[in-house]
Amino acid sequence: MRNELQSIVFASNNKHKLEEVTDILKSRYKVVSLAEIGCFDDIPETSDTLEGNALLKARHVFEKYQMDCFADDTGLEVEALSGRPGVYSARYAGEGCSYEDNVKKLLAEMEGITNRRARFRTVIALIAGNQVRYFEGVINGFISTEKKGSSGFGYDPVFVPEGYNQTFAEMTAGLKNTISHRALAVSNLAKALLDVE
Ligand code: IMP
């Protein structure tokens, strides 16, 4: 029996993500944020894949602080746009753009396009004991023709998950967080972490 929980760094300072992950792993791990380890570096996300960016963040922490760590990256992949905006989802409408700018650009690009299929994909890179592993979470859905709802963030007002007729932004946070790409990726990570010993 172990008395002390093992620490693992989640390379994020996003309060919502930290709460979600801490809640899932709390029986076995003490999840620590970047701020808690004193890391205020602007970690560059220069890869052209979600896997690459997640690994860049996790590796930065692992190498600088010698602590087991995981990091995530998410993209919205639209079928009719050959997977764009994908890894560039945060800055689709340009550096420093707002969520609103991105949604506006997406709706403009999708004007007249009947294939509205899209998916959110989250990749988590875990570095533990010198080994790298990846976990994925995907939710399929559709891009609506107009914005609906005011909850959530990012592309939520225009993303309708398959099997639902509301956008993510019309759902309660509770429902979105149960079915989302991020929740699925975190749950896959948790299964692996909680099964190891
Ligand atoms: P991040 O990797 O979690 O920072 O996500 C990158 C970008 O993808 C964000 O800036 C958002 O534009 C978009 N995004 C990620 N997750 C979501 C989500 O759950 N809903 C809507 N947009 C999201």
Tab-separated table of C-alpha atoms and ligand atoms in Angstrom:
chain	number	residue	atom	x	y	z
A	1	MET	CA	0.000	0.000	0.000
A	2	ARG	CA	1.275	3.457	-0.886
A	3	ASN	CA	0.586	6.339	1.448
A	4	GLU	CA	1.690	9.131	-0.778
A	5	LEU	CA	0.151	9.878	-4.148
A	6	GLN	CA	2.535	10.021	-7.074
A	7	SER	CA	2.757	13.457	-8.696
A	8	ILE	CA	2.230	13.937	-12.397
A	9	VAL	CA	2.382	17.265	-14.224
A	10	PHE	CA	-0.374	18.277	-16.628
A	11	ALA	CA	1.349	20.802	-18.898
A	12	SER	CA	-1.521	23.275	-18.791
A	13	ASN	CA	-2.726	26.242	-16.776
A	14	ASN	CA	-6.283	25.968	-18.081
A	15	LYS	CA	-8.382	25.796	-14.912
A	16	HIS	CA	-11.237	23.904	-16.505
A	17	LYS	CA	-8.982	21.237	-18.024
A	18	LEU	CA	-7.059	20.853	-14.750
A	19	GLU	CA	-10.244	20.329	-12.742
A	20	GLU	CA	-11.561	17.763	-15.203
A	21	VAL	CA	-8.330	15.757	-15.187
A	22	THR	CA	-7.704	16.049	-11.440
A	23	ASP	CA	-11.157	14.695	-10.744
A	24	ILE	CA	-10.598	11.604	-12.872
A	25	LEU	CA	-7.101	10.783	-11.588
A	26	LYS	CA	-7.376	11.879	-7.950
A	27	SER	CA	-7.531	8.411	-6.404
A	28	ARG	CA	-4.021	7.599	-7.602
A	29	TYR	CA	-2.248	10.760	-8.745
A	30	LYS	CA	-1.643	14.256	-7.541
A	31	VAL	CA	-2.104	16.285	-10.739
A	32	VAL	CA	0.154	19.344	-10.754
A	33	SER	CA	-0.176	22.361	-13.053
A	34	LEU	CA	2.624	24.272	-14.779
A	35	ALA	CA	2.180	27.164	-12.340
A	36	GLU	CA	2.564	24.786	-9.392
A	37	ILE	CA	5.994	23.660	-10.591
A	38	GLY	CA	6.988	27.273	-11.262
A	39	CYS	CA	6.955	26.874	-15.056
A	40	PHE	CA	5.852	30.093	-16.747
A	41	ASP	CA	7.653	29.434	-20.028
A	42	ASP	CA	5.912	30.142	-23.283
A	43	ILE	CA	6.316	26.631	-24.682
A	44	PRO	CA	6.385	26.862	-28.484
A	45	GLU	CA	3.771	24.820	-30.356
A	46	THR	CA	5.632	24.738	-33.651
A	47	SER	CA	4.696	21.273	-34.901
A	48	ASP	CA	2.282	20.722	-37.773
A	49	THR	CA	0.556	17.836	-35.987
A	50	LEU	CA	-1.454	17.576	-32.770
A	51	GLU	CA	0.802	14.705	-31.658
A	52	GLY	CA	3.897	16.838	-32.246
A	53	ASN	CA	2.608	19.831	-30.281
A	54	ALA	CA	1.427	17.693	-27.368
A	55	LEU	CA	4.842	16.030	-27.261
A	56	LEU	CA	6.703	19.375	-27.428
A	57	LYS	CA	4.854	20.561	-24.317
A	58	ALA	CA	5.279	17.302	-22.376
A	59	ARG	CA	8.958	17.008	-23.317
A	60	HIS	CA	9.719	20.586	-22.260
A	61	VAL	CA	8.525	19.814	-18.736
A	62	PHE	CA	10.055	16.346	-18.558
A	63	GLU	CA	13.485	17.605	-19.597
A	64	LYS	CA	13.500	20.788	-17.532
A	65	TYR	CA	11.909	19.457	-14.330
A	66	GLN	CA	12.535	15.679	-14.573
A	67	MET	CA	8.907	14.995	-13.724
A	68	ASP	CA	6.457	12.633	-15.400
A	69	CYS	CA	4.152	14.752	-17.486
A	70	PHE	CA	1.346	14.803	-20.022
A	71	ALA	CA	0.097	17.506	-22.368
A	72	ASP	CA	-2.806	17.849	-24.786
A	73	ASP	CA	-3.538	19.481	-28.105
A	74	THR	CA	-6.892	19.698	-29.904
A	75	GLY	CA	-8.037	20.500	-33.402
A	76	LEU	CA	-11.287	20.782	-35.338
A	77	GLU	CA	-10.983	18.739	-38.536
A	78	VAL	CA	-13.526	19.563	-41.268
A	79	GLU	CA	-13.918	16.930	-43.990
A	80	ALA	CA	-14.779	19.317	-46.852
A	81	LEU	CA	-11.748	21.474	-45.948
A	82	SER	CA	-9.337	18.514	-46.099
A	83	GLY	CA	-9.016	18.443	-42.317
A	84	ARG	CA	-8.530	22.163	-41.779
A	85	PRO	CA	-8.275	24.080	-39.469
A	86	GLY	CA	-6.851	21.051	-37.593
A	87	VAL	CA	-3.664	21.825	-35.710
A	88	TYR	CA	-4.141	25.516	-36.579
A	89	SER	CA	-7.604	25.740	-34.936
A	90	ALA	CA	-6.570	28.346	-32.342
A	91	ARG	CA	-5.161	30.769	-34.946
A	92	TYR	CA	-7.258	29.887	-37.994
A	93	ALA	CA	-8.179	33.531	-38.671
A	94	GLY	CA	-4.622	34.743	-37.966
A	95	GLU	CA	-2.270	35.339	-35.007
A	96	GLY	CA	-4.049	36.921	-32.045
A	97	CYS	CA	-7.529	36.292	-33.490
A	98	SER	CA	-10.587	35.713	-31.297
A	99	TYR	CA	-12.844	32.647	-31.116
A	100	GLU	CA	-15.436	34.803	-32.870
A	101	ASP	CA	-13.053	35.553	-35.780
A	102	ASN	CA	-12.357	31.836	-36.207
A	103	VAL	CA	-16.049	30.909	-36.264
A	104	LYS	CA	-16.789	33.672	-38.757
A	105	LYS	CA	-14.004	32.487	-41.056
A	106	LEU	CA	-15.173	28.870	-40.814
A	107	LEU	CA	-18.783	29.730	-41.671
A	108	ALA	CA	-17.615	31.840	-44.611
A	109	GLU	CA	-15.412	29.023	-45.954
A	110	MET	CA	-18.283	26.543	-45.566
A	111	GLU	CA	-20.826	28.689	-47.353
A	112	GLY	CA	-22.582	26.652	-50.053
A	113	ILE	CA	-20.822	23.426	-49.000
A	114	THR	CA	-23.282	20.617	-48.294
A	115	ASN	CA	-20.826	18.155	-46.724
A	116	ARG	CA	-20.764	19.568	-43.186
A	117	ARG	CA	-19.012	16.575	-41.540
A	118	ALA	CA	-16.337	17.461	-38.994
A	119	ARG	CA	-14.677	16.092	-35.895
A	120	PHE	CA	-12.858	17.347	-32.853
A	121	ARG	CA	-9.705	15.395	-32.088
A	122	THR	CA	-7.675	15.640	-28.897
A	123	VAL	CA	-4.269	14.042	-28.541
A	124	ILE	CA	-2.544	13.589	-25.192
A	125	ALA	CA	1.186	12.844	-25.057
A	126	LEU	CA	2.358	11.190	-21.835
A	127	ILE	CA	6.003	10.938	-20.844
A	128	ALA	CA	6.418	8.673	-17.839
A	129	GLY	CA	9.528	6.745	-16.893
A	130	ASN	CA	11.237	7.840	-20.105
A	131	GLN	CA	8.534	6.281	-22.258
A	132	VAL	CA	6.245	8.274	-24.589
A	133	ARG	CA	2.638	7.207	-25.128
A	134	TYR	CA	-0.235	8.870	-26.983
A	135	PHE	CA	-3.964	8.840	-26.218
A	136	GLU	CA	-6.695	10.103	-28.511
A	137	GLY	CA	-10.283	11.259	-28.163
A	138	VAL	CA	-12.518	11.906	-31.171
A	139	ILE	CA	-16.083	13.173	-31.487
A	140	ASN	CA	-17.740	13.207	-34.899
A	141	GLY	CA	-20.331	15.775	-35.841
A	142	PHE	CA	-21.385	18.530	-38.225
A	143	ILE	CA	-20.753	22.236	-38.750
A	144	SER	CA	-24.050	24.122	-38.483
A	145	THR	CA	-24.927	26.857	-40.964
A	146	GLU	CA	-25.227	29.476	-38.233
A	147	LYS	CA	-24.045	30.076	-34.671
A	148	LYS	CA	-26.262	28.750	-31.875
A	149	GLY	CA	-25.868	28.851	-28.088
A	150	SER	CA	-23.648	30.769	-25.723
A	151	SER	CA	-21.905	28.213	-23.491
A	152	GLY	CA	-18.455	26.779	-23.949
A	153	PHE	CA	-15.750	28.324	-26.091
A	154	GLY	CA	-13.993	28.127	-29.425
A	155	TYR	CA	-16.019	26.473	-32.182
A	156	ASP	CA	-18.745	25.258	-29.784
A	157	PRO	CA	-21.511	27.494	-31.301
A	158	VAL	CA	-21.159	25.820	-34.714
A	159	PHE	CA	-20.381	22.188	-33.801
A	160	VAL	CA	-23.283	19.718	-33.560
A	161	PRO	CA	-22.145	16.304	-32.298
A	162	GLU	CA	-23.483	13.240	-34.126
A	163	GLY	CA	-26.697	11.960	-32.532
A	164	TYR	CA	-27.666	15.368	-31.114
A	165	ASN	CA	-29.506	18.348	-32.561
A	166	GLN	CA	-27.887	20.988	-30.389
A	167	THR	CA	-24.505	22.630	-30.791
A	168	PHE	CA	-21.936	22.156	-28.016
A	169	ALA	CA	-22.699	25.777	-27.047
A	170	GLU	CA	-26.376	24.931	-26.456
A	171	MET	CA	-25.523	22.019	-24.136
A	172	THR	CA	-24.848	22.119	-20.424
A	173	ALA	CA	-21.163	21.901	-19.539
A	174	GLY	CA	-22.003	18.611	-17.808
A	175	LEU	CA	-23.258	17.008	-21.018
A	176	LYS	CA	-20.502	18.407	-23.215
A	177	ASN	CA	-17.816	17.274	-20.785
A	178	THR	CA	-19.184	13.732	-20.711
A	179	ILE	CA	-19.163	13.218	-24.481
A	180	SER	CA	-16.381	15.525	-25.656
A	181	HIS	CA	-13.153	14.685	-27.495
A	182	ARG	CA	-11.174	15.885	-24.456
A	183	ALA	CA	-13.173	13.752	-22.010
A	184	LEU	CA	-12.572	10.685	-24.209
A	185	ALA	CA	-8.828	11.342	-24.470
A	186	VAL	CA	-8.548	11.920	-20.707
A	187	SER	CA	-10.525	8.779	-20.033
A	188	ASN	CA	-8.162	6.769	-22.268
A	189	LEU	CA	-5.181	8.271	-20.424
A	190	ALA	CA	-6.792	7.479	-17.063
A	191	LYS	CA	-7.445	3.860	-18.032
A	192	ALA	CA	-3.767	3.423	-18.883
A	193	LEU	CA	-2.481	5.250	-15.797
A	194	LEU	CA	-4.839	3.594	-13.338
A	195	ASP	CA	-4.282	0.102	-14.732
A	196	VAL	CA	-0.496	0.132	-14.609
A	197	GLU	CA	0.048	-0.980	-11.008
B	1	IMP	P1	-6.321	23.499	-27.295
B	1	IMP	O1	-5.292	22.583	-27.859
B	1	IMP	O2	-7.174	22.836	-26.264
B	1	IMP	O3	-5.755	24.799	-26.841
B	1	IMP	O4	-7.322	23.847	-28.500
B	1	IMP	C1	-6.919	24.527	-29.667
B	1	IMP	C2	-8.115	25.262	-30.261
B	1	IMP	O5	-9.108	24.309	-30.670
B	1	IMP	C3	-8.823	26.196	-29.290
B	1	IMP	O6	-8.263	27.472	-29.325
B	1	IMP	C4	-10.243	26.218	-29.842
B	1	IMP	O7	-10.355	27.114	-30.915
B	1	IMP	C5	-10.404	24.804	-30.396
B	1	IMP	N1	-11.035	23.924	-29.392
B	1	IMP	C6	-10.414	23.024	-28.579
B	1	IMP	N2	-11.298	22.376	-27.809
B	1	IMP	C7	-12.503	22.884	-28.133
B	1	IMP	C8	-13.810	22.621	-27.660
B	1	IMP	O8	-14.064	21.795	-26.765
B	1	IMP	N3	-14.809	23.342	-28.234
B	1	IMP	C9	-14.607	24.266	-29.211
B	1	IMP	N4	-13.401	24.563	-29.666
B	1	IMP	C10	-12.339	23.874	-29.146
